[in-house]
CSV table of C-alpha atoms and ligand atoms in Angstrom, one decimal:
chain,number,residue,atom,x,y,z
A,1,UNK,CA,0.4,6.6,5.9
A,2,UNK,CA,-1.7,4.4,7.9
A,3,UNK,CA,-1.7,1.0,8.0
A,4,UNK,CA,-3.4,-1.0,6.3
A,5,UNK,CA,-2.5,-4.2,4.7
A,6,UNK,CA,-3.1,-2.4,1.2
A,7,UNK,CA,-0.6,0.6,2.5
A,8,UNK,CA,2.0,-2.8,3.5
A,9,UNK,CA,1.3,-3.9,-0.1
A,10,UNK,CA,1.8,0.2,-2.0
A,11,UNK,CA,5.6,0.0,0.1
A,12,UNK,CA,5.7,-3.9,-1.0
A,13,UNK,CA,6.1,-5.4,2.4
A,14,UNK,CA,3.2,-7.7,1.2
A,15,UNK,CA,3.8,-9.4,-2.9
A,16,UNK,CA,1.3,-9.0,-4.7
A,17,UNK,CA,0.7,-9.1,-8.2
A,18,UNK,CA,0.7,-5.1,-9.8
A,19,UNK,CA,-0.5,-4.8,-13.4
A,20,UNK,CA,-0.9,-0.7,-12.2
A,21,UNK,CA,0.9,2.2,-10.4
A,22,UNK,CA,0.7,5.4,-11.3
A,23,UNK,CA,1.6,8.4,-8.5
A,24,UNK,CA,-1.5,8.8,-6.8
A,25,UNK,CA,-2.8,4.8,-7.2
A,26,UNK,CA,-1.6,1.7,-7.6
A,27,UNK,CA,-3.8,-1.9,-9.2
A,28,UNK,CA,-3.3,-5.2,-8.0
A,29,UNK,CA,-4.7,-8.6,-8.7
A,30,UNK,CA,-7.5,-10.0,-5.7
A,31,UNK,CA,-5.9,-12.9,-3.6
A,32,UNK,CA,-9.7,-14.3,-3.9
A,33,UNK,CA,-10.7,-13.9,-7.8
A,34,UNK,CA,-14.7,-13.4,-8.4
A,35,UNK,CA,-13.7,-13.3,-11.3
A,36,UNK,CA,-11.2,-14.6,-14.5
A,37,UNK,CA,-10.7,-10.8,-14.4
A,38,UNK,CA,-10.6,-9.5,-10.5
A,39,UNK,CA,-8.3,-6.1,-9.5
A,40,UNK,CA,-8.6,-4.2,-6.9
A,41,UNK,CA,-7.8,-0.5,-7.6
A,42,UNK,CA,-6.0,1.4,-4.6
A,43,UNK,CA,-5.5,5.1,-4.0
A,44,UNK,CA,-1.8,4.6,-2.0
A,45,UNK,CA,-3.2,7.5,0.9
A,46,UNK,CA,-5.0,5.1,2.7
A,47,UNK,CA,-9.2,6.1,3.2
A,48,UNK,CA,-10.7,3.6,5.0
A,49,UNK,CA,-14.1,3.8,3.8
A,50,UNK,CA,-16.3,5.9,0.8
A,51,UNK,CA,-18.3,6.8,3.8
A,52,UNK,CA,-14.8,8.1,5.3
A,53,UNK,CA,-14.5,10.3,2.0
A,54,UNK,CA,-14.4,14.6,1.5
A,55,UNK,CA,-15.3,16.5,-0.9
A,56,UNK,CA,-11.0,17.3,-1.3
A,57,UNK,CA,-10.3,13.5,-2.3
A,58,UNK,CA,-13.0,13.9,-5.5
A,59,UNK,CA,-10.7,13.7,-7.7
A,60,UNK,CA,-8.7,11.0,-6.3
A,61,UNK,CA,-11.9,8.9,-7.1
A,62,UNK,CA,-12.2,9.9,-10.4
A,63,UNK,CA,-9.2,8.8,-10.6
A,64,UNK,CA,-9.0,5.4,-9.3
A,65,UNK,CA,-13.0,4.9,-11.6
A,66,UNK,CA,-11.2,6.5,-15.2
A,67,UNK,CA,-7.4,3.7,-14.1
A,68,UNK,CA,-9.6,0.8,-14.1
A,69,UNK,CA,-11.3,2.4,-17.2
A,70,UNK,CA,-8.1,2.5,-19.0
A,71,UNK,CA,-7.2,-0.4,-18.2
A,72,UNK,CA,-10.3,-2.6,-19.3
A,73,UNK,CA,-9.5,-0.7,-22.2
A,74,UNK,CA,-6.2,-1.9,-22.8
A,75,UNK,CA,-7.1,-5.5,-21.7
A,76,UNK,CA,-9.3,-5.5,-24.6
A,77,UNK,CA,-12.3,-5.7,-21.5
A,78,UNK,CA,-14.1,-3.0,-22.6
A,79,UNK,CA,-16.3,-4.0,-25.0
A,80,UNK,CA,-18.0,-7.5,-23.5
A,81,UNK,CA,-18.2,-5.5,-20.0
A,82,UNK,CA,-17.2,-5.5,-16.5
A,83,UNK,CA,-18.3,-4.6,-12.6
A,84,UNK,CA,-16.6,-1.6,-10.5
A,85,UNK,CA,-18.1,-2.7,-7.1
A,86,UNK,CA,-16.7,-0.7,-3.9
A,87,UNK,CA,-17.9,-2.2,-0.6
A,88,UNK,CA,-18.9,-0.3,2.5
A,89,UNK,CA,-18.5,-1.7,5.8
A,90,UNK,CA,-20.1,-4.5,7.0
A,91,UNK,CA,-23.1,-5.0,5.1
A,92,UNK,CA,-20.9,-3.5,2.3
A,93,UNK,CA,-19.1,-6.8,2.9
A,94,UNK,CA,-15.6,-4.1,2.9
A,95,UNK,CA,-13.1,-6.2,4.8
A,96,UNK,CA,-9.9,-4.3,4.4
A,97,UNK,CA,-10.9,-1.2,5.5
A,98,UNK,CA,-8.3,1.0,3.0
A,99,UNK,CA,-10.7,2.0,0.1
A,100,UNK,CA,-10.8,-0.1,-3.0
A,101,UNK,CA,-12.2,-0.3,-6.1
A,102,UNK,CA,-12.7,-3.8,-7.7
A,103,UNK,CA,-12.9,-4.6,-11.2
A,104,UNK,CA,-14.6,-7.6,-12.5
A,105,UNK,CA,-15.0,-8.4,-15.6
A,106,UNK,CA,-13.8,-12.1,-17.4
A,107,UNK,CA,-17.5,-13.3,-17.4
A,108,UNK,CA,-21.3,-12.4,-17.5
A,109,UNK,CA,-22.0,-10.8,-13.8
A,110,UNK,CA,-25.6,-11.9,-12.3
A,111,UNK,CA,-27.4,-8.9,-10.7
A,112,UNK,CA,-28.1,-8.3,-8.1
A,113,UNK,CA,-25.5,-9.4,-6.6
A,114,UNK,CA,-26.3,-12.1,-3.5
B,201,DGP,P1,-12.9,-6.6,0.5
B,201,DGP,O1,-14.1,-7.3,0.7
B,201,DGP,O2,-14.3,-4.8,-0.3
B,201,DGP,O3,-13.2,-5.4,1.3
B,201,DGP,O4,-12.5,-6.7,-0.9
B,201,DGP,C1,-11.3,-7.1,-0.1
B,201,DGP,C2,-10.4,-8.2,-0.7
B,201,DGP,O5,-9.0,-7.7,-1.1
B,201,DGP,C3,-10.8,-9.4,-1.3
B,201,DGP,O6,-11.1,-9.6,-2.3
B,201,DGP,C4,-9.6,-10.6,-1.1
B,201,DGP,C5,-8.5,-8.8,-0.8
B,201,DGP,N1,-7.1,-9.4,-0.7
B,201,DGP,C6,-7.0,-9.2,0.9
B,201,DGP,N2,-5.9,-9.7,1.3
B,201,DGP,C7,-5.3,-9.7,-0.1
B,201,DGP,C8,-4.1,-9.9,0.0
B,201,DGP,O7,-3.4,-9.5,0.4
B,201,DGP,N3,-3.0,-9.7,-1.2
B,201,DGP,C9,-4.1,-9.2,-2.5
B,201,DGP,N4,-3.6,-9.8,-3.1
B,201,DGP,N5,-5.4,-8.9,-2.6
B,201,DGP,C10,-5.8,-9.2,-0.5
């Protein structure tokens, strides 16, 4: 497993408020929440960016999205709605190079993003 900040959270070397875990995925609350609900869903196996995801990662990427959707449903967020974001590299606003999906919910989100 490559050593990213988020891999250290997976290994429990850095504390995080973990809200979901399965064999392949970990989800925890963002340290700088941009909405009342801001949870990051990451694959335990680090892929640096979406651009580096390979066809073999398709199932894992799908599982990440479905895990976020299931979490939103469980937490009663689905009816009002939510946003899923993946930032890719500099212009996309990515700061941690371990692919992750942001789940944002709990307020009306504006569009387009800044
Ligand atoms: P991005 O900019 O898309 O790479 O998002 C990275 C997010 O990770 C950002 O919203 C802040 C969050 N983050 C950074 N460091 C930590 C940390 O140590 N713990 C937690 N829970 N979140 C972090």
